[in-house]
Coordinates of C-alpha atoms in Angstrom, one line a residue:
Chain Z
X1 CA 0.0 0.0 0.0
X2 CA 1.5 3.3 -1.1
X3 CA 0.6 5.7 1.6
X4 CA 0.8 9.4 0.8
X5 CA -0.8 11.0 3.8
X6 CA -2.3 10.1 7.2
X7 CA -5.5 11.6 8.6
X8 CA -6.3 11.5 12.3
X9 CA -9.6 10.1 13.3
X10 CA -11.1 10.2 16.8
X11 CA -12.2 6.5 16.7
X12 CA -9.4 4.7 14.9
X13 CA -6.4 7.0 15.3
X14 CA -4.2 7.5 12.2
X15 CA -5.8 6.4 9.0
X16 CA -3.4 5.9 6.0
X17 CA -4.4 7.2 2.6
X18 CA -3.2 6.2 -0.8
X19 CA -3.0 8.7 -3.7
X20 CA -6.4 7.7 -5.2
X21 CA -8.1 8.0 -1.8
X22 CA -6.6 11.4 -1.2
X23 CA -7.7 12.6 -4.6
X24 CA -11.2 11.4 -4.0
X25 CA -11.4 13.0 -0.6
X26 CA -10.2 16.3 -2.0
X27 CA -13.1 16.5 -4.5
X28 CA -16.0 18.9 -3.8
X29 CA -18.3 15.9 -4.0
X30 CA -16.6 14.1 -1.2
X31 CA -16.0 17.2 0.9
X32 CA -19.8 17.6 0.9
X33 CA -19.9 14.8 3.4
X34 CA -18.4 17.2 6.0
X35 CA -21.7 19.0 5.8
X36 CA -24.0 16.1 6.3
X37 CA -24.4 14.9 9.9
X38 CA -24.2 11.2 10.5
X39 CA -27.1 11.1 13.0
X40 CA -29.1 14.0 11.7
X41 CA -31.5 14.6 14.5
X42 CA -29.7 12.8 17.4
X43 CA -28.2 16.1 18.6
X44 CA -31.6 17.1 19.9
X45 CA -31.0 14.4 22.6
X46 CA -27.3 14.0 22.6
X47 CA -25.6 17.3 22.0
X48 CA -22.3 15.7 21.1
X49 CA -23.7 13.8 18.2
X50 CA -22.6 16.2 15.6
X51 CA -20.1 13.9 13.8
X52 CA -20.4 13.7 10.0
X53 CA -20.7 11.3 7.1
X54 CA -17.1 12.4 6.2
X55 CA -15.4 10.9 9.2
X56 CA -17.7 7.8 9.1
X57 CA -16.7 7.2 5.4
X58 CA -13.0 7.4 6.4
X59 CA -13.5 5.0 9.3
X60 CA -15.4 2.5 7.1
X61 CA -12.6 2.6 4.6
X62 CA -10.0 2.0 7.4
X63 CA -11.9 -1.0 8.7
X64 CA -12.2 -2.4 5.2
X65 CA -8.4 -2.0 4.9
X66 CA -7.7 -3.9 8.1
X67 CA -10.0 -6.8 7.2
X68 CA -8.9 -7.1 3.6
X69 CA -5.2 -7.1 4.5
X70 CA -6.0 -10.0 6.8
X71 CA -8.0 -11.8 4.1
X72 CA -5.3 -11.2 1.5
X73 CA -2.6 -12.6 3.9
X74 CA -4.8 -15.7 4.2
X75 CA -5.1 -16.0 0.4
X76 CA -8.8 -15.4 0.4
X77 CA -8.9 -12.2 -1.6
X78 CA -6.5 -11.2 -4.4
X79 CA -4.1 -8.3 -3.6
X80 CA -5.3 -6.6 -6.8
X81 CA -8.7 -6.0 -5.4
X82 CA -7.5 -4.3 -2.1
X83 CA -7.8 -0.8 -3.5
X84 CA -11.1 -1.5 -5.2
X85 CA -12.6 -2.6 -1.8
X86 CA -11.1 0.4 0.1
X87 CA -12.4 2.8 -2.4
X88 CA -15.9 1.2 -2.4
X89 CA -15.9 1.6 1.4
X90 CA -14.8 5.2 1.2
X91 CA -17.6 6.0 -1.3
X92 CA -20.4 3.9 0.1
X93 CA -22.2 6.9 1.6
X94 CA -21.3 9.5 -1.0
X95 CA -24.9 9.7 -2.1
X96 CA -26.5 10.3 1.3
X97 CA -29.2 12.9 1.4
X98 CA -29.0 16.0 3.6
X99 CA -30.3 15.3 7.1
X100 CA -29.5 11.6 6.4
X101 CA -32.4 9.3 6.9
X102 CA -35.1 11.9 7.6
X103 CA -35.0 13.2 4.0
X104 CA -34.0 9.9 2.4
X105 CA -37.3 8.6 3.8
X106 CA -39.1 11.3 1.7
X107 CA -37.2 10.2 -1.5
X108 CA -37.8 6.5 -0.7
X109 CA -41.6 7.1 -0.4
X110 CA -41.9 9.5 -3.4
X111 CA -39.4 7.9 -5.9
X112 CA -38.4 4.5 -4.5
X113 CA -34.9 6.0 -4.2
X114 CA -32.2 5.1 -1.7
X115 CA -28.8 6.6 -0.9
X116 CA -27.1 3.5 -2.2
X117 CA -28.6 4.2 -5.6
X118 CA -27.6 7.8 -5.5
X119 CA -24.1 6.8 -4.4
X120 CA -23.9 4.5 -7.5
X121 CA -25.0 7.3 -9.8
X122 CA -22.3 9.6 -8.3
X123 CA -19.6 7.0 -8.6
X124 CA -20.4 6.4 -12.3
X125 CA -21.4 9.8 -13.4
X126 CA -20.0 12.5 -11.2
X127 CA -17.1 13.9 -13.3
X128 CA -14.9 14.6 -10.2
X129 CA -15.2 11.0 -8.9
X130 CA -15.4 8.8 -12.0
X131 CA -12.4 10.4 -13.7
X132 CA -10.2 9.9 -10.7
X133 CA -11.2 6.3 -10.5
X134 CA -10.4 5.7 -14.2
X135 CA -7.1 7.5 -13.9
X136 CA -6.1 4.9 -11.3
X137 CA -7.4 1.9 -13.3
X138 CA -10.5 1.4 -11.2
X139 CA -13.7 0.8 -13.1
X140 CA -16.4 3.0 -11.6
X141 CA -19.1 0.5 -12.4
X142 CA -17.3 -2.1 -10.3
X143 CA -17.2 0.2 -7.3
X144 CA -20.9 1.0 -7.8
X145 CA -21.6 -2.8 -7.9
X146 CA -20.0 -3.3 -4.5
X147 CA -21.9 -0.4 -3.0
X148 CA -25.2 -1.8 -4.4
X149 CA -24.3 -5.4 -3.5
X150 CA -24.3 -6.7 -7.0
X151 CA -20.6 -7.4 -7.5
X152 CA -19.8 -10.9 -8.9
X153 CA -17.8 -11.7 -5.7
X154 CA -20.4 -12.3 -3.0
X155 CA -17.8 -11.7 -0.3
X156 CA -17.2 -8.1 -1.5
X157 CA -20.9 -7.4 -1.2
X158 CA -21.1 -8.9 2.3
X159 CA -18.1 -6.9 3.5
X160 CA -20.2 -3.8 2.9
X161 CA -23.7 -5.3 3.3
X162 CA -24.3 -7.9 6.0
X163 CA -24.8 -7.9 9.7
X164 CA -21.1 -7.7 10.6
X165 CA -20.0 -5.4 7.8
X166 CA -17.4 -2.6 7.9
X167 CA -20.2 0.1 7.7
X168 CA -21.9 -1.2 10.9
X169 CA -18.7 -1.8 12.8
X170 CA -17.6 1.8 12.2
X171 CA -20.9 3.6 12.9
X172 CA -21.7 1.6 16.1
X173 CA -18.3 2.7 17.6
X174 CA -18.5 6.2 16.2
X175 CA -22.1 6.8 17.3
X176 CA -21.5 5.3 20.8
X177 CA -18.5 7.7 21.2
X178 CA -20.3 10.8 20.1
X179 CA -23.6 10.2 21.9
X180 CA -21.8 8.9 25.0
X181 CA -23.9 5.7 25.0
X182 CA -21.3 3.4 26.5
X183 CA -23.2 0.2 25.9
X184 CA -22.7 0.7 22.2
X185 CA -19.0 -0.1 22.4
X186 CA -17.7 -3.3 20.8
X187 CA -14.5 -5.3 20.7
X188 CA -13.5 -4.2 17.2
X189 CA -10.0 -5.5 17.3
X190 CA -11.0 -9.0 18.1
X191 CA -13.6 -9.0 15.4
X192 CA -11.2 -7.6 12.8
X193 CA -8.4 -10.0 13.6
X194 CA -10.7 -13.0 13.7
X195 CA -12.9 -12.5 10.7
X196 CA -12.6 -14.9 7.7
X197 CA -14.5 -16.3 4.7
X198 CA -16.0 -19.7 4.4
X199 CA -16.2 -22.0 1.4
X200 CA -19.4 -20.3 0.1
X201 CA -18.3 -16.7 0.6
X202 CA -20.0 -16.0 3.9
X203 CA -18.2 -13.8 6.4
X204 CA -17.4 -16.1 9.4
X205 CA -15.6 -16.1 12.7
X206 CA -14.1 -19.0 14.7
X207 CA -16.0 -20.3 17.7
X208 CA -13.5 -18.7 20.1
X209 CA -14.6 -15.3 18.8
X210 CA -18.3 -15.8 19.3
X211 CA -18.4 -13.6 22.4
X212 CA -17.1 -10.7 20.4
X213 CA -19.9 -11.2 17.8
X214 CA -22.4 -11.6 20.6
X215 CA -21.3 -8.3 22.1
X216 CA -21.8 -6.7 18.7
X217 CA -25.4 -7.8 18.5
X218 CA -26.2 -6.8 22.0
X219 CA -24.5 -3.4 21.6
X220 CA -26.4 -2.8 18.4
X221 CA -29.7 -3.6 20.3
X222 CA -28.8 -1.1 23.0
X223 CA -28.0 1.5 20.3
X224 CA -31.3 0.8 18.6
X225 CA -33.2 1.6 21.8
X226 CA -31.1 4.5 23.0
X227 CA -30.3 6.3 19.8
X228 CA -31.5 5.1 16.4
X229 CA -35.1 4.5 17.5
X230 CA -35.1 6.9 20.5
X231 CA -38.6 8.4 20.8
X232 CA -37.4 12.1 20.5
X233 CA -34.9 11.4 17.7
X234 CA -37.5 9.7 15.5
X235 CA -39.9 12.5 16.4
X236 CA -37.6 15.1 14.9
X237 CA -36.9 12.8 11.8
X238 CA -40.6 12.8 11.2
X239 CA -40.7 16.6 11.7
X240 CA -37.9 17.1 9.1
X241 CA -39.7 14.8 6.7
X242 CA -42.9 16.8 7.1
X243 CA -41.1 20.1 6.6
X244 CA -39.4 18.8 3.4
X245 CA -42.7 17.5 2.0
X246 CA -44.4 20.9 2.7
X247 CA -41.4 22.9 1.2
X248 CA -41.6 20.8 -2.0
X249 CA -45.3 21.6 -2.3
X250 CA -44.8 25.4 -2.4
X251 CA -43.8 26.4 -5.9
X252 CA -41.4 29.2 -4.8
X253 CA -39.6 27.2 -2.2
X254 CA -39.4 24.2 -4.5
X255 CA -37.6 26.4 -7.0
X256 CA -35.0 27.2 -4.3
X257 CA -34.5 23.5 -3.7
X258 CA -34.2 22.6 -7.4
X259 CA -32.8 20.4 -8.8
X260 CA -32.9 18.3 -5.6
X261 CA -36.6 17.6 -5.7
X262 CA -36.8 14.6 -7.9
X263 CA -34.7 11.6 -9.1
X264 CA -34.1 13.2 -12.5
X265 CA -33.0 16.5 -10.9
X266 CA -30.5 14.7 -8.6
X267 CA -29.1 12.9 -11.7
X268 CA -28.7 16.2 -13.6
X269 CA -26.9 17.7 -10.6
X270 CA -24.5 14.7 -10.4
X271 CA -23.7 14.8 -14.2
X272 CA -23.0 18.6 -14.0
X273 CA -20.7 18.1 -11.0
X274 CA -23.0 20.2 -8.8
X275 CA -24.2 17.6 -6.3
X276 CA -21.8 19.1 -3.8
X277 CA -24.2 21.9 -2.8
X278 CA -26.9 19.5 -1.6
X279 CA -26.1 19.4 2.1
X280 CA -27.5 20.1 5.5
X281 CA -26.6 23.8 5.0
X282 CA -28.8 24.1 1.9
X283 CA -31.9 22.6 3.5
X284 CA -31.3 24.1 7.0
X285 CA -30.5 27.5 5.4
X286 CA -33.7 27.4 3.4
X287 CA -35.7 26.7 6.5
X288 CA -34.3 29.9 8.0
X289 CA -35.2 31.8 4.8
X290 CA -38.8 30.5 5.0
X291 CA -39.1 32.0 8.5
X292 CA -37.2 35.3 7.8
X293 CA -38.9 36.1 4.5
X294 CA -42.4 34.6 5.4
X295 CA -42.4 32.1 2.5
X296 CA -44.7 29.2 2.1
X297 CA -47.8 28.3 4.2
X298 CA -48.5 29.1 7.8
X299 CA -48.4 25.4 8.5
X300 CA -44.9 25.1 7.0
X301 CA -43.6 28.1 9.0
X302 CA -45.1 26.7 12.1
X303 CA -43.4 23.3 11.6
X304 CA -40.1 25.0 11.0
X305 CA -40.4 27.2 14.0
X306 CA -41.2 24.1 16.2
X307 CA -38.1 22.4 14.8
X308 CA -35.8 25.4 15.4
X309 CA -37.2 25.9 18.9
X310 CA -37.0 22.2 19.9
X311 CA -40.8 22.2 20.4
X312 CA -41.5 19.3 17.9
X313 CA -43.6 16.2 18.0
X314 CA -44.3 14.7 21.4
X315 CA -45.0 11.0 21.8
X316 CA -48.6 10.3 22.8
X317 CA -48.4 6.6 22.6
X318 CA -45.3 4.4 22.6
X319 CA -45.2 0.7 22.5
X320 CA -41.8 -1.0 22.1
X321 CA -41.5 -4.8 22.3
X322 CA -39.6 -7.8 21.2
X323 CA -40.6 -11.0 19.5
X324 CA -39.2 -14.1 17.9
X325 CA -42.2 -14.5 15.7
X326 CA -43.9 -12.7 12.9
X327 CA -45.3 -9.4 14.0
X328 CA -47.8 -8.6 11.2
X329 CA -51.0 -9.8 12.8
X330 CA -50.1 -8.1 16.0
X331 CA -49.4 -4.9 14.2
X332 CA -52.9 -4.9 12.7
X333 CA -54.4 -5.4 16.2
X334 CA -52.4 -2.4 17.5
X335 CA -52.9 -0.1 14.6
X336 CA -56.6 -0.4 14.0
X337 CA -57.8 1.2 17.3
X338 CA -55.3 4.0 16.9
X339 CA -56.3 4.7 13.3
X340 CA -60.0 4.6 14.3
X341 CA -59.4 7.0 17.2
X342 CA -57.8 9.6 15.0
X343 CA -60.1 9.4 11.9
X344 CA -62.4 12.3 11.1
X345 CA -61.5 14.3 14.2
X346 CA -60.5 17.5 12.3
X347 CA -56.8 16.9 12.7
X348 CA -54.5 18.0 9.9
X349 CA -52.0 15.7 8.2
X350 CA -49.2 17.1 10.3
X351 CA -51.0 17.4 13.6
X352 CA -50.5 13.7 14.2
X353 CA -47.9 11.3 12.8
X354 CA -47.8 7.6 13.3
X355 CA -44.6 5.6 13.4
X356 CA -44.3 1.9 12.9
X357 CA -41.0 0.0 12.6
X358 CA -40.0 -3.6 12.8
X359 CA -36.3 -3.7 13.4
X360 CA -34.2 -6.9 12.9
X361 CA -32.0 -7.8 15.9
X362 CA -30.6 -10.9 14.2
X363 CA -31.4 -12.0 10.6
X364 CA -30.8 -15.6 9.7
X365 CA -30.0 -14.7 6.1
X366 CA -27.3 -12.0 6.7
X367 CA -26.1 -12.8 10.2
X368 CA -22.5 -13.6 11.2
X369 CA -21.5 -17.2 10.8
X370 CA -19.4 -19.5 13.0
X371 CA -16.8 -21.5 11.2
X372 CA -17.3 -25.2 11.2
X373 CA -14.6 -27.0 9.1
X374 CA -14.5 -25.5 5.7
X375 CA -18.1 -24.3 6.0
X376 CA -19.9 -22.3 8.6
X377 CA -23.3 -22.1 10.3
X378 CA -25.4 -19.0 11.2
X379 CA -24.7 -17.8 14.7
X380 CA -28.4 -18.1 15.4
X381 CA -27.9 -21.9 15.1
X382 CA -24.7 -22.1 17.1
X383 CA -25.7 -23.9 20.3
X384 CA -23.1 -22.3 22.5
X385 CA -24.2 -18.8 21.6
X386 CA -26.7 -16.7 23.5
X387 CA -27.7 -15.2 20.1
X388 CA -30.1 -18.1 19.5
X389 CA -32.0 -17.0 22.6
X390 CA -32.3 -13.4 21.6
X391 CA -35.6 -12.1 20.1
X392 CA -35.3 -11.8 16.3
X393 CA -37.0 -8.4 16.0
X394 CA -37.9 -5.3 17.9
X395 CA -41.1 -3.5 17.1
X396 CA -42.0 0.1 17.7
X397 CA -45.5 1.6 17.5
X398 CA -45.8 5.3 18.3
X399 CA -48.2 8.1 17.8
X400 CA -46.8 11.6 17.8
X401 CA -48.6 14.9 18.1
X402 CA -47.7 18.5 17.7
X403 CA -47.6 20.2 21.1
X404 CA -50.8 22.3 20.6
X405 CA -52.9 19.1 19.9
X406 CA -51.2 16.9 22.5
X407 CA -53.9 16.7 25.1
X408 CA -56.7 16.3 22.6
X409 CA -54.9 13.4 20.8
X410 CA -54.0 11.8 24.1
X411 CA -57.6 11.8 25.2
X412 CA -58.7 10.3 21.9
X413 CA -56.3 7.5 22.0
X414 CA -56.9 6.7 25.7
X415 CA -60.6 6.3 24.9
X416 CA -60.0 3.8 22.2
X417 CA -57.3 1.7 23.7
X418 CA -57.8 -0.7 26.6
Chain E
X1 CA -48.8 -2.8 -0.6
X2 CA -46.0 -4.5 -2.7
X3 CA -45.3 -6.8 0.2
X4 CA -48.8 -8.1 -0.1
X5 CA -48.1 -9.0 -3.7
X6 CA -44.8 -10.7 -2.8
X7 CA -46.6 -12.8 -0.2
X8 CA -49.4 -13.6 -2.5
X9 CA -46.9 -14.7 -5.1
X10 CA -45.0 -16.8 -2.6
X11 CA -48.2 -18.4 -1.4
X12 CA -49.4 -19.1 -5.0
X13 CA -46.0 -20.8 -5.8
X14 CA -46.5 -23.0 -2.7
X15 CA -44.2 -21.3 -0.2
X16 CA -45.0 -20.6 3.4
X17 CA -44.5 -17.3 5.2
X18 CA -41.6 -18.8 7.1
X19 CA -39.6 -19.6 4.0
X20 CA -38.1 -16.2 3.9
X21 CA -35.0 -17.1 1.9
X22 CA -37.1 -18.7 -0.8
X23 CA -39.5 -15.7 -0.9
X24 CA -36.5 -13.5 -1.8
X25 CA -35.5 -15.8 -4.6
X26 CA -39.0 -16.3 -6.0
X27 CA -39.7 -12.5 -5.9
X28 CA -36.4 -12.0 -7.7
X29 CA -37.4 -14.5 -10.4
X30 CA -40.9 -12.9 -10.8
X31 CA -39.3 -9.4 -11.2
X32 CA -36.5 -10.3 -13.4
X33 CA -37.9 -13.0 -15.6
X34 CA -41.6 -12.3 -15.7
X35 CA -41.6 -8.5 -15.3
X36 CA -43.6 -8.3 -12.0
X37 CA -42.9 -4.7 -11.2
X38 CA -42.5 -4.6 -7.4
X39 CA -39.4 -2.5 -7.4
X40 CA -37.3 -4.5 -4.9
X41 CA -33.6 -4.1 -5.2
X42 CA -31.6 -7.3 -4.9
X43 CA -28.0 -7.9 -3.7
X44 CA -25.9 -10.9 -4.6
X45 CA -25.0 -12.6 -1.3
X46 CA -23.7 -16.0 -0.5
X47 CA -27.2 -17.3 -0.1
X48 CA -28.3 -16.0 -3.4
X49 CA -30.5 -13.0 -4.4
X50 CA -31.4 -11.0 -1.3
X51 CA -33.3 -7.7 -0.8
X52 CA -33.0 -5.6 2.3
X53 CA -36.2 -3.8 1.5
X54 CA -38.1 -7.1 1.1
X55 CA -36.6 -8.4 4.3
X56 CA -37.7 -5.3 6.2
X57 CA -41.2 -5.5 4.7
X58 CA -41.5 -9.2 5.4
X59 CA -41.0 -8.5 9.1
X60 CA -43.9 -6.0 9.0
X61 CA -46.1 -8.3 6.9
X62 CA -49.0 -7.3 4.8
X63 CA -50.7 -4.8 7.1
X64 CA -52.2 -2.5 4.3
X65 CA -54.7 -5.1 3.0
X66 CA -54.2 -6.7 -0.3
X67 CA -52.3 -6.8 -3.5
X68 CA -53.7 -4.7 -6.4
X69 CA -51.7 -6.3 -9.2
X70 CA -54.1 -8.7 -11.0
X71 CA -51.6 -10.9 -12.8
X72 CA -49.6 -12.1 -9.8
X73 CA -51.4 -15.5 -10.0
X74 CA -50.5 -15.9 -13.6
X75 CA -46.9 -15.2 -12.9
X76 CA -46.9 -17.6 -10.0
X77 CA -48.2 -20.4 -12.2
X78 CA -45.4 -19.8 -14.7
X79 CA -42.8 -19.8 -11.9
X80 CA -44.2 -23.0 -10.4
X81 CA -44.1 -24.7 -13.8
X82 CA -40.5 -23.5 -14.3
X83 CA -39.5 -24.9 -10.9
X84 CA -41.1 -28.2 -11.6
X85 CA -39.4 -28.5 -15.0
X86 CA -36.0 -27.8 -13.4
X87 CA -36.7 -30.0 -10.5
X88 CA -37.6 -32.9 -12.8
X89 CA -34.7 -32.4 -15.2
X90 CA -32.1 -32.1 -12.4
X91 CA -33.6 -34.4 -9.7
X92 CA -33.3 -31.5 -7.2
X93 CA -36.0 -30.7 -4.6
X94 CA -38.0 -27.5 -4.9
X95 CA -35.8 -25.5 -2.5
X96 CA -32.6 -26.3 -4.4
X97 CA -34.3 -25.8 -7.8
X98 CA -35.4 -22.3 -6.7
X99 CA -31.9 -21.5 -5.5
X100 CA -30.4 -22.7 -8.8
X101 CA -32.8 -20.8 -11.0
X102 CA -32.5 -17.5 -9.1
X103 CA -28.7 -17.7 -8.7
X104 CA -28.2 -18.5 -12.4
X105 CA -30.5 -15.6 -13.4
X106 CA -28.6 -13.1 -11.1
X107 CA -25.3 -14.2 -12.4
X108 CA -26.5 -13.9 -16.0
X109 CA -28.2 -10.6 -15.7
X110 CA -27.4 -8.5 -12.7
X111 CA -23.9 -8.9 -11.4
X112 CA -20.9 -7.0 -12.5
X113 CA -18.3 -7.8 -13.8
X114 CA -20.4 -10.1 -16.0
X115 CA -19.2 -13.7 -15.8
X116 CA -17.7 -14.9 -19.1
X117 CA -19.2 -18.3 -18.5
X118 CA -22.3 -18.3 -16.3
X119 CA -22.4 -22.1 -16.0
X120 CA -18.8 -22.2 -14.7
X121 CA -19.4 -19.2 -12.4
X122 CA -22.4 -20.9 -10.9
X123 CA -20.4 -24.0 -10.0
X124 CA -17.8 -21.8 -8.4
X125 CA -20.3 -20.0 -6.2
X126 CA -22.4 -23.0 -5.2
X127 CA -20.2 -25.9 -4.3
X128 CA -23.2 -28.3 -4.4
X129 CA -23.9 -27.4 -8.1
X130 CA -22.2 -29.7 -10.6
X131 CA -21.6 -28.7 -14.2
X132 CA -24.5 -31.0 -15.3
X133 CA -26.9 -29.2 -13.0
X134 CA -25.7 -25.8 -14.1
X135 CA -26.1 -26.8 -17.8
X136 CA -29.6 -28.2 -17.1
X137 CA -30.8 -24.9 -15.6
X138 CA -29.0 -23.0 -18.4
X139 CA -31.0 -24.9 -21.0
X140 CA -34.3 -24.1 -19.2
X141 CA -33.6 -20.4 -18.8
X142 CA -31.7 -19.5 -22.0
X143 CA -34.8 -18.8 -24.1
X144 CA -36.7 -17.2 -21.2
X145 CA -33.8 -14.8 -20.7
X146 CA -33.6 -13.9 -24.4
X147 CA -37.3 -13.0 -24.2
X148 CA -36.9 -10.4 -21.5
X149 CA -37.5 -6.9 -22.9
X150 CA -34.3 -4.8 -22.9

């Protein structure tokens, strides 16, 4: 590895960079990630959670480097693909929307668009990024394939897209550090030094490293409850999504957001090398302009004011539980009384928001595997592991209300639910 | 809503709700070979075609009501017939036949870099797949793949 520079990271220490990685990082497109927070709304609860997608991308690349060096030394991955994998890890989040998942949720609902897809467009069509890759003999389409999980080598896809992938390993550590949630910490060194690939391409660990994998799953579960699905954090994600939806509806505000209002618009910006302006500053700054200049509807200005003053949605009803079984029929039982309670009561679309999520704790299909000869078995079926006793999913059912309607909504729901 | 269609498809093919891995593969076959437009994105993992979105929606289940795509049953019948043909010609059980069909399709159509020889690539990826099995599924799928609109 020809190192040209080191960059200091608060989680991993010094991260070495090769020439191609440095050139990518120095592009306006990559620098954009400095202006997109990793945990967009978490700072409403954890003031220190202001780290960015920039540092997370570097950290993910660093972990990919550590793991691939080990796999290359064991003869499981060709040396020639080392740089390809590092670059794919570096660029895996290049297409994240501003305000991370809050606005991605809008694009997923409206256009079926995900940040992985936007990332693959950037890798293949952004003139800054694609030219650099080609200059260094790296095929942009191959990088995009790893990011989207469609590379011919299944292991490459799983290194970036399975339960124990480099993305998750970095963000769990990073998010735990910046939120201060100590039970999110994992034994990263043990995992990185123990990971291997079995005969079918699955990521696997030896039986002696099972406790490290167990701590990963349990830490992740704690982070789900304390951070990623925290009632206040999801409330502000819903509020941001509501604000974005309302801004897009207003013709004048929509013009100020163009071209970042549709899939075609995003592609145009990428091709013209202008995607770098689509960041938290653009959307946040526009919210401020709406207030200062009195743009848009009263409803929109009210939502933005509530966001800026930390007076957003409050949870009226909150049910979080765990199960090993399918949740769908239970969901229907829980949802119907709530939906009935709120129907035809003169509430506006944004007065009340419902939130339903079913979160995997361990998935059979993408979970860590424990080596057994030349093959491996899912950790869920490894008898000596506590993972088999964990619930497979966590479900969250919430109803949020804007502050001015809180008491009204609370009484409605209370009258319908046992 | 699309999860309702995926579950309806799986049920019509003869799968149960618990056969999650097979539901992924059958949904992939329906989308790719028979044009069922559910919009799930699939990754190529060690177990075969896998969709994170489908996995997430399977956990929630069909809570919206029902599938509004009329021809799901027709597509399910064609998939079932394809599975039976492959199963008969290879001697494989239904589960392995579905794995073979979906994996061959993904290698032929959706992975990059494109394999020069899909049959050989399939035997490399799935240790239990012999060249004879790979050729058998190739023969079944070749004309169907050619018929997919560009």
